[in-house]
Short mmCIF file of C-alpha atoms in Angstrom, two decimals:
data_model
loop_
_atom_site.label_atom_id
_atom_site.label_comp_id
_atom_site.label_asym_id
_atom_site.label_seq_id
_atom_site.Cartn_x
_atom_site.Cartn_y
_atom_site.Cartn_z
CA PRO G 1 136.90 -213.11 119.69
CA VAL G 2 137.82 -209.32 119.36
CA PHE G 3 141.50 -210.03 119.82
CA TYR G 4 141.42 -212.74 117.34
CA TYR G 5 139.80 -210.85 114.66
CA GLY G 6 141.43 -207.56 115.65
CA ASP G 7 143.76 -207.29 112.36
CA VAL G 8 140.63 -207.82 110.25
CA LEU G 9 138.22 -205.29 112.05
CA LEU G 10 141.11 -202.77 111.91
CA ARG G 11 141.58 -203.46 108.47
CA ASN G 12 138.14 -203.03 107.57
CA TYR G 13 136.86 -200.45 109.90
CA GLY G 14 139.97 -198.31 111.34
CA HIS G 15 140.89 -197.55 114.82
CA PHE G 16 138.52 -194.87 115.16
CA SER G 17 135.46 -196.78 114.41
CA ILE G 18 136.53 -199.72 116.65
CA LEU G 19 137.20 -197.24 119.52
CA LEU G 20 133.47 -195.73 119.01
CA LEU G 21 132.40 -199.41 119.31
CA GLY G 22 134.06 -200.08 122.48
CA CYS G 23 132.90 -196.90 123.84
CA GLY G 24 129.13 -197.65 122.83
CA ALA G 25 129.30 -201.16 124.35
CA TYR G 26 130.50 -199.28 127.47
CA ILE G 27 127.72 -197.10 127.79
CA LEU G 28 125.12 -199.77 126.94
CA ARG G 29 126.61 -201.93 129.71
CA VAL G 30 126.56 -199.34 132.36
CA VAL G 31 123.18 -198.30 131.31
CA LEU G 32 121.77 -201.89 131.76
CA TYR G 33 123.52 -202.10 134.96
CA SER G 34 121.62 -199.34 136.19
CA PHE G 35 118.18 -201.33 135.42
CA LEU G 36 118.93 -204.39 136.94
CA PRO G 37 116.84 -205.12 140.16
CA PHE G 38 118.69 -205.55 143.45
CA ASP G 39 117.28 -208.88 144.20
CA HIS G 40 118.42 -210.20 140.88
CA ALA G 41 122.15 -209.68 140.86
CA THR G 42 122.68 -212.89 139.01
CA TYR G 43 121.56 -210.82 135.95
CA VAL G 44 124.93 -209.21 135.97
CA LEU G 45 126.21 -212.24 134.23
CA LEU G 46 124.27 -211.63 131.16
CA LEU G 47 125.99 -208.32 130.61
CA GLU G 48 129.21 -209.41 131.25
CA PRO G 49 129.90 -210.30 127.36
CA LEU G 50 129.89 -206.84 127.01
CA HIS G 51 132.65 -206.37 129.00
CA GLY G 52 134.80 -208.54 126.64
CA LEU G 53 133.81 -206.37 123.66
CA THR G 54 134.49 -203.20 125.58
CA TYR G 55 137.95 -204.02 126.81
CA GLY G 56 139.11 -205.87 123.52
CA SER G 57 138.04 -203.24 120.94
CA VAL G 58 139.37 -200.39 123.13
CA GLN G 59 142.59 -202.06 123.43
CA ILE G 60 143.25 -203.03 119.97
CA ALA G 61 141.95 -199.42 118.63
CA LEU G 62 144.37 -197.72 121.08
CA VAL G 63 147.55 -199.90 120.35
CA ASP G 64 146.79 -199.33 116.62
CA PHE G 65 146.33 -195.60 117.12
CA ALA G 66 149.52 -195.69 118.98
CA ALA G 67 151.43 -197.68 116.48
CA THR G 68 150.70 -195.48 113.81
CA CYS G 69 150.81 -192.19 115.30
CA LEU G 70 154.04 -192.45 117.40
CA PRO G 71 157.65 -192.66 115.83
CA ARG G 72 159.18 -195.96 115.86
CA GLY G 73 162.02 -196.37 118.56
CA ASN G 74 165.58 -197.56 118.10
#
């Protein structure tokens, strides 16, 4: 869903805010991983949707940043 709504998100919030969202989702995911009990490894599956949010938001933010900051090629 992040890639599908990426243009709307970038237009409304900008690449810096979307990048912060991705970084915040990553931090939350890693911290929650550390609290998972060893004998219930299936709880990892509950946190995996945060990976999609992390990856998608960082990708669209960095591609938009590169597109706006770098000169066009020939």
